[in-house]
Coordinates of C-alpha atoms in Angstrom, one line a residue:
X24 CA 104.7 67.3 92.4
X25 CA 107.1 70.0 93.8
X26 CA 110.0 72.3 92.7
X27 CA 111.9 73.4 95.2
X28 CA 115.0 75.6 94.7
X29 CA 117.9 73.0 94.5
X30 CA 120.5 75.2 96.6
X31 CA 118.5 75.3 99.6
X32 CA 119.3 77.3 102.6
X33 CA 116.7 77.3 104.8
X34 CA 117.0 76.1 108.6
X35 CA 115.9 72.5 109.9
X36 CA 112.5 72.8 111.4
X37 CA 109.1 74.0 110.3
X38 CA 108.8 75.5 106.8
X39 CA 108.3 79.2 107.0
X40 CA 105.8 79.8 104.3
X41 CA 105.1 83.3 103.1
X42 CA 102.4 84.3 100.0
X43 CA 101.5 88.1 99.1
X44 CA 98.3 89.0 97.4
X45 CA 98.4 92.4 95.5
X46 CA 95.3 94.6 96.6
X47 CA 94.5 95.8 92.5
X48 CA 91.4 93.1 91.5
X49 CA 88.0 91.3 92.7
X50 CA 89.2 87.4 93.1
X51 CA 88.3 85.5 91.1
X52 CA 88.1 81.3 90.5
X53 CA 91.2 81.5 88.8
X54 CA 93.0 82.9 92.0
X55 CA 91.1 80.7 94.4
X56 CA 92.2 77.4 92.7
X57 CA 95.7 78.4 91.7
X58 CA 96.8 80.4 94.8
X59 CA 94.4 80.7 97.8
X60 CA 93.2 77.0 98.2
X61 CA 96.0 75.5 98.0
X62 CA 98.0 78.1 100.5
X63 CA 94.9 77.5 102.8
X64 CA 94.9 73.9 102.6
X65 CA 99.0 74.5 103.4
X66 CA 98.6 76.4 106.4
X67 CA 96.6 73.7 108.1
X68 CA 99.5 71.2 108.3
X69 CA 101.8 71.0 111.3
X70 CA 105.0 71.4 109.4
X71 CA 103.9 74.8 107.9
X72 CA 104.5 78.2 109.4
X73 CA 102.2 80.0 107.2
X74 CA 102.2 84.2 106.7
X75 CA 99.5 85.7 104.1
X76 CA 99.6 89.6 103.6
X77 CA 98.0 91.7 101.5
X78 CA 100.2 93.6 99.4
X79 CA 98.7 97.3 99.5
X80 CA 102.1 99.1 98.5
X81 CA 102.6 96.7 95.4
X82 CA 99.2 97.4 94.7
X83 CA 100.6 101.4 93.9
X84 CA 102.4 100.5 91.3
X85 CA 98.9 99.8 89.5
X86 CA 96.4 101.3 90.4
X87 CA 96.4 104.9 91.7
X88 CA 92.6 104.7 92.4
X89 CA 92.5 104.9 96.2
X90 CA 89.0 103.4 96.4
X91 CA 89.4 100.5 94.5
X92 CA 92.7 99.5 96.6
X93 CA 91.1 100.1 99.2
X94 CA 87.7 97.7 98.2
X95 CA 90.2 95.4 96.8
X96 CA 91.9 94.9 100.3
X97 CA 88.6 94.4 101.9
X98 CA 87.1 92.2 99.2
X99 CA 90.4 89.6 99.5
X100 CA 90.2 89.9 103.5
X101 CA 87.0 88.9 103.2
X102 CA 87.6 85.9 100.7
X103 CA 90.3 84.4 102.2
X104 CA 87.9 84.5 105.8
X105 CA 85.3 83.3 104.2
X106 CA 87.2 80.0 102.7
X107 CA 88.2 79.1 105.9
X108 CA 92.1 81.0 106.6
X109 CA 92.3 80.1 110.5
X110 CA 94.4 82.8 111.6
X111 CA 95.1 81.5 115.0
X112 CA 97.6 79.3 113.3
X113 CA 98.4 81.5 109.8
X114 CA 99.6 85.0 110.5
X115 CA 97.2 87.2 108.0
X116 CA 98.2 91.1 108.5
X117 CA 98.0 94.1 105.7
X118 CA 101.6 94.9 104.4
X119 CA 101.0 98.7 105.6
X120 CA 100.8 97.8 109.0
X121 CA 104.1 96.8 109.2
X122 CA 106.4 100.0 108.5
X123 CA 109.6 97.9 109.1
X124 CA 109.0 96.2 105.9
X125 CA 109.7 99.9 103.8
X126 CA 112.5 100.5 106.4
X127 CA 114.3 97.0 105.1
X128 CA 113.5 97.7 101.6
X129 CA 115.5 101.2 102.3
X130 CA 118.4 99.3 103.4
X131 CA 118.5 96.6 100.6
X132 CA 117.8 99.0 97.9
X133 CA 121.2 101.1 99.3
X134 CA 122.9 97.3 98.7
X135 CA 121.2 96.4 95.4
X136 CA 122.9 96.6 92.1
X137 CA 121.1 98.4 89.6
X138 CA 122.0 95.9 86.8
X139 CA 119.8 93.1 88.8
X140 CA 117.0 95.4 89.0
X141 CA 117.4 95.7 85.0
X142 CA 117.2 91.9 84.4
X143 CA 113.6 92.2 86.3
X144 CA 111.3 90.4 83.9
X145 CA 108.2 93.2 84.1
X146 CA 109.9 96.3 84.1
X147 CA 112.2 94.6 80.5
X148 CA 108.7 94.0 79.4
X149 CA 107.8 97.3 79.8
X150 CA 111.2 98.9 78.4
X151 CA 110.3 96.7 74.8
X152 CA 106.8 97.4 74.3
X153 CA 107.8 101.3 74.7
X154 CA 110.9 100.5 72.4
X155 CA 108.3 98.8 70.0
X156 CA 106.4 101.8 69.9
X157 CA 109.2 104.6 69.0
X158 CA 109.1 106.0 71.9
X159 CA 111.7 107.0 74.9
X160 CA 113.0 103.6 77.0
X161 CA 111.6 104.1 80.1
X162 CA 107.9 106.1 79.3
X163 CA 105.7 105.7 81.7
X164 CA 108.1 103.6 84.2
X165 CA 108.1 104.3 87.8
X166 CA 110.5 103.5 90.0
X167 CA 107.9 101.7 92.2
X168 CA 107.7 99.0 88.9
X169 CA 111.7 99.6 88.5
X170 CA 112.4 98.6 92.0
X171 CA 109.5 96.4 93.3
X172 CA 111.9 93.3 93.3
X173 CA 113.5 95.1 96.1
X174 CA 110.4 95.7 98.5
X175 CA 109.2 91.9 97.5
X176 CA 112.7 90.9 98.7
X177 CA 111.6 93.0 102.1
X178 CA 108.0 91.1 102.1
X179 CA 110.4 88.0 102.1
X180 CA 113.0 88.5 104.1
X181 CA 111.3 90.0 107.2
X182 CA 110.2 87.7 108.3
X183 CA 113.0 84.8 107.5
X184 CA 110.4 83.3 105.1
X185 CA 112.0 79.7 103.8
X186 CA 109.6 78.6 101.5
X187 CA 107.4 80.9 98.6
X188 CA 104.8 79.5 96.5
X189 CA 104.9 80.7 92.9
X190 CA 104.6 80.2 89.5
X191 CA 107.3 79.3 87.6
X192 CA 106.9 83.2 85.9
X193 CA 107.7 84.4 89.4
X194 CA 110.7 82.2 90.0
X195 CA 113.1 85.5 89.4
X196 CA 111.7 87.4 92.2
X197 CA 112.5 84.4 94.9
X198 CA 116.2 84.5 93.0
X199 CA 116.6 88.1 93.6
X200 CA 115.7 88.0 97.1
X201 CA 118.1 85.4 97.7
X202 CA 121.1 87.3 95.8
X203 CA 119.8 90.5 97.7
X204 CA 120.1 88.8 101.1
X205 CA 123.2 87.0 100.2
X206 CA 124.9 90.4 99.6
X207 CA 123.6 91.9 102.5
X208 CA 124.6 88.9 105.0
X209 CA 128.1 89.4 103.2
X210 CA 128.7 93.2 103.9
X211 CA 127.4 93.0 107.1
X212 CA 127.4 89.6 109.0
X213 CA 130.3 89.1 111.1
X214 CA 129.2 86.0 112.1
X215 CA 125.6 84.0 111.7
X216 CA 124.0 85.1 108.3
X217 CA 121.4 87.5 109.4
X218 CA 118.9 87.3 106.4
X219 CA 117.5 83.7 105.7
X220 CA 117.8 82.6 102.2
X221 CA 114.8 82.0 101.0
X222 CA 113.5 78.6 98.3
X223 CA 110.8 78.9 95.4
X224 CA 108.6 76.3 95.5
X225 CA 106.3 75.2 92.3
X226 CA 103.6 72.8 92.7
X227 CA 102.5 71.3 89.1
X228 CA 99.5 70.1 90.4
X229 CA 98.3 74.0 90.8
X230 CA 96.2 74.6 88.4
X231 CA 96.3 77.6 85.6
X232 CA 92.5 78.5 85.0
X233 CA 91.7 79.5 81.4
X234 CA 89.2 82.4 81.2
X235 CA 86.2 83.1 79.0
X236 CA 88.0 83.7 76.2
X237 CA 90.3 80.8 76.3
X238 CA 93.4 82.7 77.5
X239 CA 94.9 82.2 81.1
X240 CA 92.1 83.8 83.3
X241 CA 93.7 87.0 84.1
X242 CA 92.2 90.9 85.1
X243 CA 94.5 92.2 82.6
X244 CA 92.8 90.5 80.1
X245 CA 89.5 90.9 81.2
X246 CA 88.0 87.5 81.1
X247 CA 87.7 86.5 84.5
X248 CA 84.6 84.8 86.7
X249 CA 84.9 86.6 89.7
X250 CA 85.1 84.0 92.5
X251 CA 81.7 84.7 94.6
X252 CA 79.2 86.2 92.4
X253 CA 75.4 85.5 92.9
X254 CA 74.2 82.4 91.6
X255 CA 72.5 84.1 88.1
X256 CA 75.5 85.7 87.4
X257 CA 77.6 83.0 88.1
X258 CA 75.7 81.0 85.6
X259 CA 75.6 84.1 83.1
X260 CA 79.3 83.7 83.1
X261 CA 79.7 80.2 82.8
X262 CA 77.8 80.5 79.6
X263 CA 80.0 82.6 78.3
X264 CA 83.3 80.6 78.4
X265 CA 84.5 80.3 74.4
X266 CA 83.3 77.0 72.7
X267 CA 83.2 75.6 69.1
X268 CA 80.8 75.1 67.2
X269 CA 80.6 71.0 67.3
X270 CA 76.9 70.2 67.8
X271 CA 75.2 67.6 70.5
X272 CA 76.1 64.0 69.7
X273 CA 79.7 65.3 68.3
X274 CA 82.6 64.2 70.2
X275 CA 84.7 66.7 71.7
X276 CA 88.2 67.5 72.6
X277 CA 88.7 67.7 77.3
X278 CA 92.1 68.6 76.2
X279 CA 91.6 72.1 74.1
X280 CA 88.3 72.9 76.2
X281 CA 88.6 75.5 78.7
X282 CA 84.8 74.5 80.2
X283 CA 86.9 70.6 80.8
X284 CA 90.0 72.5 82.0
X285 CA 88.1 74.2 84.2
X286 CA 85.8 71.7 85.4
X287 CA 89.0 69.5 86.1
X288 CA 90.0 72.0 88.5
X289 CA 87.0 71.9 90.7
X290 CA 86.0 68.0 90.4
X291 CA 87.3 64.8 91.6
X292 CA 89.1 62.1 90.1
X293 CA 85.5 60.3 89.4
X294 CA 83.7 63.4 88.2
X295 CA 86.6 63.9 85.7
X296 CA 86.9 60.4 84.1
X297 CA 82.9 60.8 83.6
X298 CA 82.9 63.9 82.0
X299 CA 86.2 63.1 79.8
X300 CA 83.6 60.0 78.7
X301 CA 80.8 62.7 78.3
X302 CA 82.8 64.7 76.1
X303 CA 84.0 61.5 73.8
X304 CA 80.4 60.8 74.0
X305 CA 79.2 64.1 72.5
X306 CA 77.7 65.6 75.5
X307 CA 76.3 69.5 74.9
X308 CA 78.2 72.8 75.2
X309 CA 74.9 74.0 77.2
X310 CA 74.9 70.4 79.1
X311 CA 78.6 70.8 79.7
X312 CA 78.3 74.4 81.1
X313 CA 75.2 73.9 83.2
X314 CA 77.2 70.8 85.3
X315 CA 79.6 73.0 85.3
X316 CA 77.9 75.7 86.8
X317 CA 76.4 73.2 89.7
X318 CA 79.7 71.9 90.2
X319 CA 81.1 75.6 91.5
X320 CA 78.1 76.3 92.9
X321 CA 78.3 73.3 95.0
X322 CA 82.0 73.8 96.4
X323 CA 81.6 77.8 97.2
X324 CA 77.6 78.3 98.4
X325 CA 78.9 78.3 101.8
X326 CA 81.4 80.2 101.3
X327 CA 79.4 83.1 99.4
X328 CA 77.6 83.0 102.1
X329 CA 80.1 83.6 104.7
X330 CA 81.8 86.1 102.5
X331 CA 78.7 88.2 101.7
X332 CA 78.4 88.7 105.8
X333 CA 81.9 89.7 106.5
X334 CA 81.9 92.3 104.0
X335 CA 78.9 93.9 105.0
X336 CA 81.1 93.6 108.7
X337 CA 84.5 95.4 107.7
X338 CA 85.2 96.6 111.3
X339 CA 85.6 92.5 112.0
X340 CA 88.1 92.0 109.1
X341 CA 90.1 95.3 110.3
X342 CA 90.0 93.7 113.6
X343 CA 91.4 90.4 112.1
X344 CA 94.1 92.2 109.9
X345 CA 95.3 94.4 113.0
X346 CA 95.4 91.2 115.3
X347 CA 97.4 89.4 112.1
X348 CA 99.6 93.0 112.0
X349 CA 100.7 92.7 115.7
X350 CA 101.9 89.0 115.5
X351 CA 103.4 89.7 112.2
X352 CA 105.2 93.1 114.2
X353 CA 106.4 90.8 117.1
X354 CA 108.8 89.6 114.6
X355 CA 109.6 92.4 112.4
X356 CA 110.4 94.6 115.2
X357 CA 113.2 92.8 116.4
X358 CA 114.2 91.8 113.2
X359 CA 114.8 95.5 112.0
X360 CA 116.1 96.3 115.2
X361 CA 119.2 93.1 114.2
X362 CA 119.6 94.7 110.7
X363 CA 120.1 98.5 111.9
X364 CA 122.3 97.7 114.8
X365 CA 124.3 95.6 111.5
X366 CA 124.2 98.4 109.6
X367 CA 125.1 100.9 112.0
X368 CA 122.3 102.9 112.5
X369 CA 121.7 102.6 116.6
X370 CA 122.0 104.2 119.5
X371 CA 125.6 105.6 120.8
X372 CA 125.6 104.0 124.2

């Protein structure tokens, strides 16, 4: 099942479908089942326009290491490749490489309000965990983190993107883009709206991996299983996903597992109903993890494969991100060129 924002906007015709990935993190399976198979899996139907970028500039906001943004991008290239992205029909291309994207975010922030940027959920998250601590408001806030709404707005409305995949924690940035464009199309368009207004869209049958510790799988937390490890380690950290302490022949709880939650997310219907049963049946944490293990192992081998080639070939995912870059430039060229001729900044004559 699917939410889609209930005032929608968008144009009869294909879906425009747009997903950013920040470059700060390794992938892991917690990113490949709630985020990059399914947008895969989207891009290959007819109806879907599909654009996939890597978001490098977000990636600032983080993490000012420039090697690990750097190994990032070309580790999430690669995975995305390697799972199968056809990019003859999805339009994959590295946010840098489009430098009309900062050039709208100038123009919306000069038409943003403040206050919205103050309701954004992360950088109020910030303000009360300094506020919680005694200390000054705004410590350690940049106004990359104040203001990133506004450049995800850009990633969004470049491109006329009608449909973003999110959870329902990211719901507010797809709001602001809309109020953003609707404000712009209303100091500026004479006549046709110039920015489209974009819909959120939240599938409940994503999944929401938990991590070895029980909690959602997340970097920040540091208990993720990074998506194409080698085989060992795979199984290393399998074995280390939190358990109790019920013993062999004990029945056990699917529902409160995080190995069941996670196996749910890679097996079928039939493989699930068995190992619900196993579980009532009392089958083995050790039991339970070693299926589990063969059970990933199974779905990504090939993939490892394919993904342990590419990165030892990063001129061909540069080649595929700069080929991605000029299709996703056809369109933000022209774009740009309809927002500064709105805004008055164009030639004389």
């Amino acid at each position: 099942m699917t939410q889609d924002a209930s005032n929608a906007t968008a144009p009869n015709g294909p879906k425009r479908v747009l997903t950013g990935i920040t470059t700060s993190g390794t992938p892991h399976l917690g990113n490949y089942v709630g985020a990059i198979r399914p947008a895969i899996e989207a891009s290959q139907e007819d109806t879907n326009e599909s654009f996939y970028f890597l978001a490098d500039y977000h990636a600032l906001i983080k993490c000012q290491d420039p090697a690990a943004v750097q190994q990032s991008t070309k580790e999430i290239a690669a995975t995305w490749l390697a799972l199968g992205l056809d990019t003859s029909k999805a339009v994959f291309y590295r946010q840098s490489n489009i430098p009309q994207i900062t050039e709208l975010c100038w123009v919306l922030s000069c038409i943003c309000a403040k206050g919205l940027m103050n309701r954004a959920h992360a950088y109020k998250a910030s303000v009360d965990v300094n506020v919680a601590d005694g200390v000054d408001a705004d410590k350690g806030i940049s106004m990359g983190l104040f203001s990133y709404p506004v450049l995800m707005a850009a990633d969004i409305l470049m491109f006329g993107a009608t449909h973003i995949p999110v959870g329902k924690d990211q719901i507010q940035h797809v709001e602001m883009a809309r109020d953003i464009a609707q404000r712009f199309n209303h100091i500026y368009a004479n006549k046709a709206p110039i920015l489209t207004l974009p819909d959120y869209v939240v599938s409940d049958q994503v999944a929401v991996l938990q991590g070895l510790d029980g909690r959602k799988m997340s970097k920040s937390y540091g208990n993720t299983i990074p998506l194409f490890l080698p085989e060992k380690q795979l199984k290393k950290h399998i074995n280390k996903i939190k358990t109790n302490l019920l013993e062999p022949g004990e029945a056990k709880d699917p529902d409160t597992s995080a190995v069941f939650q996670i196996w749910q997310a890679f097996a079928s219907d039939e493989q699930t109903a068995a190992m619900r049963q196993a579980f009532a049946d009392g089958i083995a944490w050790g039991e339970a993890k070693k299926q589990l293990f063969e059970l990933i192992n199974a779905e990504l081998a090939e993939s490892r494969e394919r993904y342990n080639d590419l990165m030892s070939r990063p001129q061909d995912i540069e080649e595929q991100l700069q080929a991605g870059a000029a299709r996703a430039r056809a369109i933000s060229e022209p774009m740009m060129a309809e927002v500064r001729q709105a805004v008055g900044i164009a030639r004389l004559f």
